[in-house]
mmCIF file of C-alpha atoms in Angstrom:
data_model
loop_
_atom_site.group_PDB
_atom_site.id
_atom_site.type_symbol
_atom_site.label_atom_id
_atom_site.label_comp_id
_atom_site.label_asym_id
_atom_site.label_seq_id
_atom_site.Cartn_x
_atom_site.Cartn_y
_atom_site.Cartn_z
ATOM 1 C CA MET A 1 20.890 188.078 100.812
ATOM 2 C CA HIS A 2 20.487 191.812 101.357
ATOM 3 C CA LYS A 3 24.046 192.344 100.089
ATOM 4 C CA ARG A 4 23.054 190.920 96.702
ATOM 5 C CA PHE A 5 19.930 193.045 96.666
ATOM 6 C CA LYS A 6 21.891 196.189 97.449
ATOM 7 C CA ARG A 7 23.968 195.767 94.289
ATOM 8 C CA ASN A 8 20.899 197.043 92.427
ATOM 9 C CA GLU A 9 21.099 200.501 93.944
ATOM 10 C CA ARG A 10 19.243 203.484 92.604
ATOM 11 C CA THR A 11 19.954 207.101 93.353
ATOM 12 C CA ASN A 12 17.538 209.662 94.686
ATOM 13 C CA GLU A 13 17.421 212.251 91.913
ATOM 14 C CA ARG A 14 16.973 215.129 94.350
ATOM 15 C CA THR A 15 19.650 214.271 96.917
ATOM 16 C CA LYS A 16 21.944 212.073 94.783
ATOM 17 C CA VAL A 17 22.094 209.644 97.726
ATOM 18 C CA PRO A 18 21.738 205.886 97.066
ATOM 19 C CA MET A 19 18.288 204.590 98.021
ATOM 20 C CA TYR A 20 17.395 201.014 98.858
ATOM 21 C CA VAL A 21 13.848 199.899 99.557
ATOM 22 C CA LEU A 22 12.698 196.342 100.192
ATOM 23 C CA LEU A 23 8.922 195.815 100.206
ATOM 24 C CA ASN A 24 7.721 192.353 101.155
ATOM 25 C CA LEU A 25 4.171 191.295 100.252
ATOM 26 C CA ALA A 26 2.713 189.159 103.016
ATOM 27 C CA THR A 27 -0.724 187.630 103.484
ATOM 28 C CA ILE A 28 -3.520 187.555 106.030
ATOM 29 C CA ALA A 29 -3.038 183.764 106.049
ATOM 30 C CA ILE A 30 -0.050 184.131 108.383
ATOM 31 C CA HIS A 31 -2.339 185.691 111.016
ATOM 32 C CA ALA A 32 -5.696 184.037 110.294
ATOM 33 C CA THR A 33 -4.696 180.397 110.436
ATOM 34 C CA GLN A 34 -8.189 179.159 109.525
ATOM 35 C CA LEU A 35 -7.646 180.685 106.072
ATOM 36 C CA SER A 36 -4.414 178.769 105.585
ATOM 37 C CA VAL A 37 -5.964 175.288 105.800
ATOM 38 C CA PRO A 38 -6.338 174.840 102.008
ATOM 39 C CA ILE A 39 -2.937 176.468 101.345
ATOM 40 C CA PRO A 40 -0.558 175.345 104.127
ATOM 41 C CA LEU A 41 2.695 175.665 102.168
ATOM 42 C CA TYR A 42 1.767 179.142 100.975
ATOM 43 C CA SER A 43 1.183 180.446 104.500
ATOM 44 C CA LEU A 44 4.307 178.665 105.769
ATOM 45 C CA THR A 45 6.574 180.287 103.174
ATOM 46 C CA LYS A 46 4.935 183.692 103.659
ATOM 47 C CA SER A 47 5.499 183.412 107.433
ATOM 48 C CA ALA A 48 9.146 182.489 106.924
ATOM 49 C CA GLY A 49 9.633 185.323 104.434
ATOM 50 C CA THR A 50 8.108 187.825 106.834
ATOM 51 C CA MET A 51 10.419 186.705 109.641
ATOM 52 C CA MET A 52 13.384 187.014 107.284
ATOM 53 C CA MET A 53 12.381 190.617 106.458
ATOM 54 C CA GLN A 54 12.124 191.433 110.168
ATOM 55 C CA HIS A 55 15.611 190.024 110.713
ATOM 56 C CA ILE A 56 17.019 192.078 107.840
ATOM 57 C CA ALA A 57 15.333 195.199 109.227
ATOM 58 C CA MET A 58 16.878 194.554 112.655
ATOM 59 C CA THR A 59 20.376 194.237 111.197
ATOM 60 C CA VAL A 60 20.289 196.928 108.495
ATOM 61 C CA PRO A 61 19.449 200.520 109.502
ATOM 62 C CA SER A 62 16.747 202.342 107.563
ATOM 63 C CA SER A 63 19.365 204.863 106.454
ATOM 64 C CA GLU A 64 20.909 202.056 104.384
ATOM 65 C CA MET A 65 17.782 200.154 103.326
ATOM 66 C CA GLN A 66 14.127 200.697 104.180
ATOM 67 C CA VAL A 67 12.378 197.346 104.810
ATOM 68 C CA ILE A 68 8.585 197.170 105.088
ATOM 69 C CA THR A 69 6.269 194.153 104.983
ATOM 70 C CA LEU A 70 2.729 194.808 103.832
ATOM 71 C CA GLU A 71 -0.472 192.833 103.658
ATOM 72 C CA PRO A 72 -2.107 193.986 100.411
ATOM 73 C CA GLY A 73 -5.717 193.315 101.337
ATOM 74 C CA LEU A 74 -8.299 190.913 99.989
ATOM 75 C CA HIS A 75 -8.617 190.903 96.198
ATOM 76 C CA TYR A 76 -10.579 188.609 93.935
ATOM 77 C CA THR A 77 -7.991 186.961 91.698
ATOM 78 C CA GLU A 78 -7.695 183.798 89.634
ATOM 79 C CA ALA A 79 -6.171 182.101 92.668
ATOM 80 C CA PHE A 80 -9.224 182.942 94.803
ATOM 81 C CA ALA A 81 -11.566 181.751 92.050
ATOM 82 C CA ARG A 82 -10.442 178.191 92.841
ATOM 83 C CA PHE A 83 -11.816 178.465 96.392
ATOM 84 C CA THR A 84 -14.722 180.904 96.334
ATOM 85 C CA ASP A 85 -16.943 183.043 94.128
ATOM 86 C CA GLU A 86 -16.892 186.785 93.511
ATOM 87 C CA ASN A 87 -19.746 187.494 95.928
ATOM 88 C CA SER A 88 -18.367 185.650 98.954
ATOM 89 C CA PHE A 89 -16.373 188.581 100.454
ATOM 90 C CA GLN A 90 -16.172 192.347 100.415
ATOM 91 C CA TRP A 91 -13.078 192.647 98.249
ATOM 92 C CA ASP A 92 -10.644 195.555 98.632
ATOM 93 C CA ASP A 93 -9.841 197.976 95.817
ATOM 94 C CA ILE A 94 -7.131 196.313 93.721
ATOM 95 C CA LYS A 95 -5.356 199.681 93.207
ATOM 96 C CA LEU A 96 -4.807 200.293 96.920
ATOM 97 C CA PRO A 97 -1.749 198.060 97.509
ATOM 98 C CA GLY A 98 0.052 199.481 94.470
ATOM 99 C CA ASP A 99 -0.574 203.052 95.545
ATOM 100 C CA PHE A 100 0.454 202.162 99.088
ATOM 101 C CA ALA A 101 3.660 200.489 97.869
ATOM 102 C CA VAL A 102 4.664 203.621 95.955
ATOM 103 C CA TRP A 103 4.216 205.672 99.126
ATOM 104 C CA ALA A 104 5.915 203.005 101.287
ATOM 105 C CA ALA A 105 9.007 203.289 99.080
ATOM 106 C CA SER A 106 9.254 207.003 99.831
ATOM 107 C CA GLU A 107 11.297 208.717 102.509
ATOM 108 C CA GLY A 108 8.028 209.673 104.231
ATOM 109 C CA ALA A 109 7.448 206.034 105.169
ATOM 110 C CA GLU A 110 10.835 205.535 106.822
ATOM 111 C CA PHE A 111 9.124 205.335 110.231
ATOM 112 C CA LEU A 112 7.619 202.005 109.096
ATOM 113 C CA HIS A 113 11.056 200.380 108.738
ATOM 114 C CA GLY A 114 10.843 196.809 110.051
ATOM 115 C CA ARG A 115 7.073 196.949 110.512
ATOM 116 C CA PHE A 116 4.250 194.770 109.217
ATOM 117 C CA VAL A 117 1.486 197.018 107.872
ATOM 118 C CA TRP A 118 -1.884 196.457 106.232
ATOM 119 C CA ALA A 119 -2.881 198.165 102.976
ATOM 120 C CA LYS A 120 -6.612 197.539 103.345
ATOM 121 C CA GLN A 121 -9.820 199.510 103.162
ATOM 122 C CA ARG A 122 -11.435 197.825 106.158
#
């Protein structure tokens, strides 16, 4: 799979070296199993996807492709509206995971290669 992905290479404008970054969005539901009860297939596929990313990171060095899995936090979305109301949780800032992803795609985040990280306020 990563060989197909790598066909879409982009070049670092400063160094002219090809850059590959694979960011995987995970979910708290793979850790907090009580949250996965109403959405078992969702948490199952997210768990499998996260394990696949860890395998890719073990077999591909960060110098070739930076692989990071991130949990984007808790955000009130249309999907959550089916299960709960807006006042039921302290929701995270919706901008945080996007800002974090931009940084995670940078060379400064190379030390996170193969890691599962949380982009949360709390």
